[in-house]
């Protein structure tokens, strides 16, 4: 285990890595707090009438999941604990769900953009996309597609 409590005993390369990792963890905690606050704000009754609210809530949950999964990478440097070494199954599942959550976030951003496009440009033409059942179907389709995309992970 590295002696990280005695900062002066570290090499210059380890000092830089230590500072970068600490700043990255600060960003992780800021992201978790920001996404949690945004989720609380979008959960208010005032936002229930908007068609994009469900997509934003799902995006925030996905982003929080991605941020929480970056903590083991920080632990890898700080205390030399590599979670992937526990078992092959743990390693595969951890990376599978990280990749899947990233893909879900990307598709949710696309669906938010399309929702805004339809709302602004085609306000009267398409009304089915504003219904909650359509939004749930789109969300489930995004999750299923993302889970199936990375189902086969090469060894």
Coordinates of N, CA and C in Angstrom, one line a residue:
X1 N 0.8 -1.2 0.0 CA 0.0 0.0 0.0 C 0.9 1.2 0.0
X2 N 0.5 2.2 -0.8 CA 1.3 3.4 -0.9 C 1.1 4.3 0.4
X3 N 2.1 5.0 0.7 CA 2.1 5.9 1.9 C 1.5 7.2 1.4
X4 N 0.2 7.4 1.3 CA -0.4 8.6 0.8 C -0.6 9.7 1.9
X5 N -0.4 9.3 3.2 CA -0.6 10.2 4.3 C 0.6 11.1 4.4
X6 N 1.8 10.6 4.0 CA 3.0 11.5 4.0 C 3.2 11.9 2.6
X7 N 2.6 13.1 2.3 CA 2.6 13.6 0.9 C 4.0 13.9 0.4
X8 N 4.9 14.3 1.3 CA 6.3 14.6 0.9 C 7.1 13.4 0.5
X9 N 6.6 12.2 1.0 CA 7.4 10.9 0.6 C 7.0 10.4 -0.7
X10 N 6.0 11.0 -1.4 CA 5.6 10.5 -2.7 C 6.5 11.0 -3.8
X11 N 6.6 10.3 -4.8 CA 7.4 10.8 -6.0 C 6.5 11.9 -6.7
X12 N 7.2 12.6 -7.5 CA 6.5 13.7 -8.2 C 5.3 13.2 -9.1
X13 N 5.5 12.1 -9.7 CA 4.4 11.5 -10.5 C 3.3 11.1 -9.6
X14 N 3.5 10.5 -8.4 CA 2.5 10.1 -7.5 C 1.8 11.3 -6.9
X15 N 2.5 12.4 -6.7 CA 1.9 13.6 -6.2 C 0.9 14.2 -7.2
X16 N 1.3 14.2 -8.5 CA 0.4 14.7 -9.5 C -0.9 13.8 -9.6
X17 N -0.6 12.5 -9.6 CA -1.8 11.5 -9.7 C -2.7 11.7 -8.5
X18 N -2.1 11.9 -7.3 CA -2.9 12.1 -6.1 C -3.8 13.4 -6.2
X19 N -3.2 14.5 -6.7 CA -3.9 15.7 -6.8 C -5.0 15.6 -7.8
X20 N -4.7 15.0 -9.0 CA -5.7 14.8 -10.0 C -6.9 13.9 -9.5
X21 N -6.5 12.8 -8.8 CA -7.6 11.9 -8.3 C -8.4 12.6 -7.2
X22 N -7.8 13.4 -6.4 CA -8.6 14.2 -5.4 C -9.6 15.2 -6.1
X23 N -9.1 15.8 -7.1 CA -10.0 16.8 -7.9 C -11.1 16.0 -8.6
X24 N -10.7 14.8 -9.1 CA -11.7 14.0 -9.8 C -12.8 13.6 -8.8
X25 N -12.4 13.2 -7.6 CA -13.4 12.8 -6.6 C -14.2 14.0 -6.2
X26 N -13.7 15.1 -6.1 CA -14.4 16.3 -5.8 C -15.5 16.6 -6.9
X27 N -15.1 16.4 -8.1 CA -16.1 16.5 -9.2 C -17.2 15.4 -9.2
X28 N -16.8 14.2 -8.7 CA -17.8 13.1 -8.6 C -18.8 13.5 -7.5
X29 N -18.4 14.0 -6.4 CA -19.3 14.3 -5.3 C -20.1 15.6 -5.7
X30 N -19.6 16.5 -6.4 CA -20.4 17.6 -6.9 C -21.4 17.2 -7.9
X31 N -21.0 16.2 -8.8 CA -22.0 15.7 -9.7 C -23.1 14.9 -9.1
X32 N -22.8 14.2 -8.1 CA -23.8 13.4 -7.3 C -24.8 14.4 -6.6
X33 N -24.2 15.4 -6.0 CA -25.1 16.4 -5.3 C -25.9 17.2 -6.3
X34 N -25.3 17.6 -7.4 CA -26.0 18.3 -8.5 C -27.1 17.5 -9.1
X35 N -26.9 16.3 -9.4 CA -27.9 15.4 -10.0 C -29.0 15.1 -9.1
X36 N -28.7 14.9 -7.8 CA -29.7 14.6 -6.8 C -30.6 15.9 -6.6
X37 N -30.0 17.0 -6.6 CA -30.8 18.3 -6.4 C -31.7 18.5 -7.7
X38 N -31.1 18.2 -8.8 CA -31.9 18.3 -10.1 C -33.1 17.3 -10.1
X39 N -32.8 16.1 -9.6 CA -33.9 15.1 -9.6 C -35.0 15.6 -8.6
X40 N -34.6 16.1 -7.5 CA -35.6 16.7 -6.6 C -36.4 17.8 -7.2
X41 N -35.8 18.7 -7.9 CA -36.4 19.8 -8.6 C -37.4 19.3 -9.6
X42 N -37.0 18.3 -10.5 CA -37.8 17.8 -11.5 C -38.9 16.9 -11.0
X43 N -38.9 16.5 -9.7 CA -39.9 15.7 -9.1 C -41.1 16.6 -8.6
X44 N -40.9 17.9 -8.6 CA -42.0 18.8 -8.2 C -43.2 18.7 -9.1
X45 N -44.4 19.0 -8.6 CA -45.6 18.9 -9.4 C -45.6 19.9 -10.5
X46 N -44.9 21.0 -10.4 CA -44.8 22.0 -11.5 C -44.3 21.4 -12.8
X47 N -43.3 20.4 -12.6 CA -42.7 19.9 -13.8 C -43.4 18.6 -14.4
X48 N -44.4 18.1 -13.7 CA -45.0 16.9 -14.2 C -45.8 17.1 -15.5
X49 N -46.1 18.3 -15.9 CA -46.8 18.6 -17.1 C -45.9 18.6 -18.3
X50 N -44.6 18.7 -18.1 CA -43.7 18.7 -19.3 C -43.4 17.3 -19.8
X51 N -43.2 17.2 -21.1 CA -43.0 15.9 -21.7 C -41.6 15.4 -21.4
X52 N -40.7 16.2 -21.1 CA -39.3 15.8 -21.0 C -38.9 15.5 -19.6
X53 N -39.8 15.6 -18.6 CA -39.4 15.4 -17.2 C -39.0 14.0 -16.9
X54 N -39.7 13.0 -17.4 CA -39.4 11.6 -17.2 C -38.0 11.3 -17.8
X55 N -37.7 11.8 -18.9 CA -36.4 11.6 -19.5 C -35.2 12.2 -18.7
X56 N -35.5 13.4 -18.2 CA -34.5 14.0 -17.3 C -34.3 13.3 -16.0
X57 N -35.3 12.8 -15.4 CA -35.2 12.0 -14.2 C -34.4 10.7 -14.4
X58 N -34.7 10.0 -15.5 CA -33.9 8.8 -15.9 C -32.5 9.2 -16.2
X59 N -32.2 10.3 -16.8 CA -30.8 10.7 -17.1 C -30.1 11.0 -15.9
X60 N -30.7 11.6 -14.9 CA -30.0 11.9 -13.6 C -29.7 10.7 -12.9
X61 N -30.6 9.7 -12.9 CA -30.3 8.4 -12.2 C -29.2 7.7 -12.9
X62 N -29.2 7.7 -14.2 CA -28.1 7.1 -14.9 C -26.7 7.7 -14.7
X63 N -26.8 9.1 -14.6 CA -25.5 9.8 -14.4 C -25.0 9.6 -13.0
X64 N -25.9 9.5 -12.0 CA -25.5 9.2 -10.6 C -24.8 7.8 -10.5
X65 N -25.4 6.9 -11.2 CA -24.9 5.5 -11.3 C -23.5 5.5 -11.9
X66 N -23.3 6.3 -12.9 CA -21.9 6.4 -13.6 C -20.9 7.0 -12.6
X67 N -21.4 8.1 -11.9 CA -20.5 8.7 -11.0 C -20.1 7.8 -9.8
X68 N -21.1 7.1 -9.3 CA -20.8 6.2 -8.2 C -19.8 5.1 -8.6
X69 N -19.9 4.7 -9.8 CA -18.9 3.6 -10.3 C -17.5 4.1 -10.6
X70 N -17.3 5.4 -10.5 CA -16.0 5.9 -10.6 C -15.2 5.9 -9.3
X71 N -15.9 5.7 -8.2 CA -15.3 5.6 -6.9 C -14.3 4.5 -6.8
X72 N -14.6 3.3 -7.3 CA -13.6 2.2 -7.2 C -12.3 2.5 -7.9
X73 N -12.4 3.3 -9.0 CA -11.2 3.7 -9.7 C -10.3 4.6 -8.8
X74 N -11.0 5.5 -8.0 CA -10.3 6.3 -7.0 C -9.6 5.4 -5.9
X75 N -10.4 4.4 -5.5 CA -9.8 3.5 -4.4 C -8.7 2.7 -4.9
X76 N -8.7 2.4 -6.2 CA -7.6 1.7 -6.9 C -6.3 2.5 -6.7
X77 N -6.3 3.8 -6.8 CA -5.1 4.6 -6.7 C -4.7 4.8 -5.2
X78 N -5.8 5.2 -4.4 CA -5.5 5.6 -3.1 C -5.1 4.5 -2.1
X79 N -5.7 3.3 -2.2 CA -5.4 2.3 -1.3 C -5.0 1.0 -2.0
X80 N -4.8 1.1 -3.3 CA -4.4 -0.1 -4.1 C -5.3 -1.2 -4.0
X81 N -6.6 -0.9 -4.0 CA -7.7 -1.9 -4.0 C -8.3 -2.0 -5.4
X82 N -8.2 -3.1 -6.0 CA -8.7 -3.3 -7.4 C -9.9 -4.2 -7.3
X83 N -11.1 -3.6 -7.4 CA -12.3 -4.4 -7.3 C -12.4 -5.5 -8.4
X84 N -11.9 -5.2 -9.5 CA -11.9 -6.2 -10.6 C -11.2 -7.5 -10.3
X85 N -10.3 -7.4 -9.3 CA -9.5 -8.6 -9.0 C -10.3 -9.6 -8.1
X86 N -11.4 -9.2 -7.6 CA -12.2 -10.1 -6.7 C -12.6 -11.3 -7.5
X87 N -13.2 -11.1 -8.7 CA -13.6 -12.3 -9.5 C -13.8 -11.8 -10.9
X88 N -13.7 -12.8 -11.8 CA -13.9 -12.4 -13.2 C -15.3 -12.0 -13.5
X89 N -16.3 -12.6 -12.8 CA -17.7 -12.2 -12.9 C -17.9 -10.7 -12.4
X90 N -17.3 -10.4 -11.3 CA -17.4 -9.0 -10.8 C -16.8 -8.0 -11.8
X91 N -15.7 -8.3 -12.3 CA -15.0 -7.4 -13.3 C -15.9 -7.2 -14.5
X92 N -16.4 -8.3 -15.1 CA -17.2 -8.2 -16.3 C -18.5 -7.4 -16.0
X93 N -19.2 -7.7 -14.9 CA -20.4 -7.1 -14.6 C -20.3 -5.6 -14.3
X94 N -19.2 -5.3 -13.6 CA -18.9 -3.9 -13.3 C -18.8 -3.1 -14.5
X95 N -17.9 -3.5 -15.4 CA -17.7 -2.8 -16.7 C -18.9 -2.8 -17.6
X96 N -19.6 -4.0 -17.6 CA -20.9 -4.1 -18.4 C -21.9 -3.0 -18.0
X97 N -22.1 -2.9 -16.7 CA -23.1 -1.9 -16.3 C -22.7 -0.5 -16.4
X98 N -21.3 -0.2 -16.3 CA -20.8 1.1 -16.6 C -21.1 1.5 -18.1
X99 N -20.7 0.6 -19.0 CA -20.9 0.9 -20.4 C -22.4 1.0 -20.7
X100 N -23.2 0.2 -20.1 CA -24.6 0.3 -20.4 C -25.2 1.6 -19.9
X101 N -24.8 2.0 -18.7 CA -25.3 3.3 -18.1 C -24.9 4.5 -19.0
X102 N -23.7 4.4 -19.5 CA -23.2 5.5 -20.4 C -24.0 5.5 -21.7
X103 N -24.3 4.4 -22.3 CA -25.2 4.3 -23.5 C -26.6 4.8 -23.2
X104 N -27.1 4.4 -22.0 CA -28.5 4.9 -21.6 C -28.5 6.4 -21.5
X105 N -27.4 7.0 -20.9 CA -27.3 8.5 -20.9 C -27.3 9.1 -22.2
X106 N -26.5 8.5 -23.1 CA -26.5 9.1 -24.5 C -27.8 9.0 -25.2
X107 N -28.5 7.9 -25.1 CA -29.8 7.8 -25.8 C -30.9 8.7 -25.1
X108 N -30.7 8.8 -23.8 CA -31.7 9.7 -23.1 C -31.5 11.2 -23.6
X109 N -30.2 11.6 -23.8 CA -30.0 12.9 -24.3 C -30.6 13.1 -25.7
X110 N -30.4 12.0 -26.5 CA -31.0 12.1 -27.8 C -32.5 12.2 -27.8
X111 N -33.2 11.4 -26.9 CA -34.6 11.5 -26.7 C -35.1 12.8 -26.2
X112 N -34.3 13.4 -25.3 CA -34.7 14.8 -24.8 C -34.6 15.8 -26.0
X113 N -33.6 15.6 -26.8 CA -33.4 16.6 -27.9 C -34.6 16.4 -28.9
X114 N -34.9 15.1 -29.2 CA -36.1 14.9 -30.1 C -37.4 15.3 -29.5
X115 N -37.5 15.2 -28.2 CA -38.8 15.7 -27.6 C -38.9 17.2 -27.7
X116 N -37.8 17.9 -27.5 CA -37.8 19.3 -27.6 C -38.1 19.7 -29.1
X117 N -37.5 19.0 -30.0 CA -37.7 19.3 -31.5 C -39.2 19.1 -31.8
X118 N -39.8 18.0 -31.4 CA -41.2 17.8 -31.7 C -42.1 18.8 -31.0
X119 N -41.7 19.2 -29.8 CA -42.5 20.2 -29.0 C -42.5 21.6 -29.7
X120 N -41.3 21.9 -30.2 CA -41.2 23.3 -30.7 C -41.6 23.4 -32.2
X121 N -41.1 22.5 -33.0 CA -41.3 22.6 -34.4 C -42.6 21.9 -34.8
X122 N -43.0 20.8 -34.3 CA -44.2 20.1 -34.7 C -45.2 20.0 -33.5
X123 N -45.5 21.1 -32.9 CA -46.3 21.2 -31.7 C -47.7 20.6 -32.0
X124 N -48.3 20.9 -33.1 CA -49.7 20.4 -33.3 C -49.8 19.1 -34.1
X125 N -48.7 18.8 -34.8 CA -48.7 17.6 -35.7 C -48.6 16.3 -34.9
X126 N -47.7 16.2 -34.0 CA -47.5 15.0 -33.2 C -47.9 15.3 -31.7
X127 N -48.9 14.6 -31.3 CA -49.3 14.8 -29.9 C -49.1 13.5 -29.1
X128 N -48.8 12.4 -29.7 CA -48.7 11.1 -29.0 C -47.4 11.1 -28.1
X129 N -46.4 11.8 -28.5 CA -45.1 11.8 -27.7 C -45.2 12.5 -26.4
X130 N -46.3 13.3 -26.2 CA -46.5 14.0 -24.9 C -47.2 13.1 -23.9
X131 N -47.7 11.9 -24.3 CA -48.4 11.0 -23.4 C -47.4 10.2 -22.6
X132 N -47.7 10.0 -21.3 CA -46.8 9.4 -20.4 C -46.5 7.9 -20.8
X133 N -47.5 7.2 -21.4 CA -47.3 5.9 -21.8 C -46.2 5.8 -22.9
X134 N -46.2 6.7 -23.8 CA -45.3 6.7 -24.9 C -43.9 7.0 -24.3
X135 N -43.8 7.9 -23.3 CA -42.5 8.2 -22.7 C -41.9 7.0 -22.0
X136 N -42.8 6.2 -21.3 CA -42.4 5.0 -20.6 C -41.9 4.0 -21.6
X137 N -42.6 3.8 -22.7 CA -42.2 2.9 -23.7 C -40.9 3.2 -24.3
X138 N -40.7 4.5 -24.6 CA -39.4 4.9 -25.1 C -38.3 4.7 -24.1
X139 N -38.5 4.9 -22.8 CA -37.5 4.7 -21.8 C -37.2 3.2 -21.6
X140 N -38.2 2.4 -21.6 CA -38.0 0.9 -21.6 C -37.2 0.4 -22.8
X141 N -37.6 1.0 -23.9 CA -36.9 0.6 -25.2 C -35.4 1.0 -25.1
X142 N -35.1 2.1 -24.6 CA -33.7 2.6 -24.5 C -33.0 1.7 -23.5
X143 N -33.6 1.3 -22.4 CA -32.9 0.5 -21.4 C -32.6 -0.9 -22.0
X144 N -33.6 -1.5 -22.6 CA -33.5 -2.8 -23.2 C -32.4 -2.8 -24.3
X145 N -32.5 -1.8 -25.2 CA -31.5 -1.7 -26.3 C -30.1 -1.6 -25.7
X146 N -29.9 -0.7 -24.7 CA -28.6 -0.6 -24.1 C -28.1 -1.8 -23.4
X147 N -29.0 -2.5 -22.7 CA -28.6 -3.8 -22.1 C -28.2 -4.8 -23.1
X148 N -28.9 -4.9 -24.2 CA -28.6 -5.9 -25.3 C -27.3 -5.5 -26.1
X149 N -27.0 -4.2 -26.2 CA -25.9 -3.8 -27.0 C -24.6 -4.4 -26.5
X150 N -24.4 -4.3 -25.2 CA -23.1 -4.7 -24.6 C -23.3 -6.1 -23.9
X151 N -24.3 -6.9 -24.3 CA -24.5 -8.2 -23.7 C -23.3 -9.1 -23.8
X152 N -22.7 -9.2 -25.0 CA -21.6 -10.0 -25.2 C -20.3 -9.2 -25.0
X153 N -19.6 -9.5 -24.0 CA -18.4 -8.8 -23.7 C -17.2 -9.7 -24.0
X154 N -16.3 -9.2 -24.9 CA -15.2 -10.1 -25.2 C -14.2 -10.3 -24.0
X155 N -13.6 -11.4 -23.9 CA -12.7 -11.7 -22.8 C -11.4 -11.2 -23.1

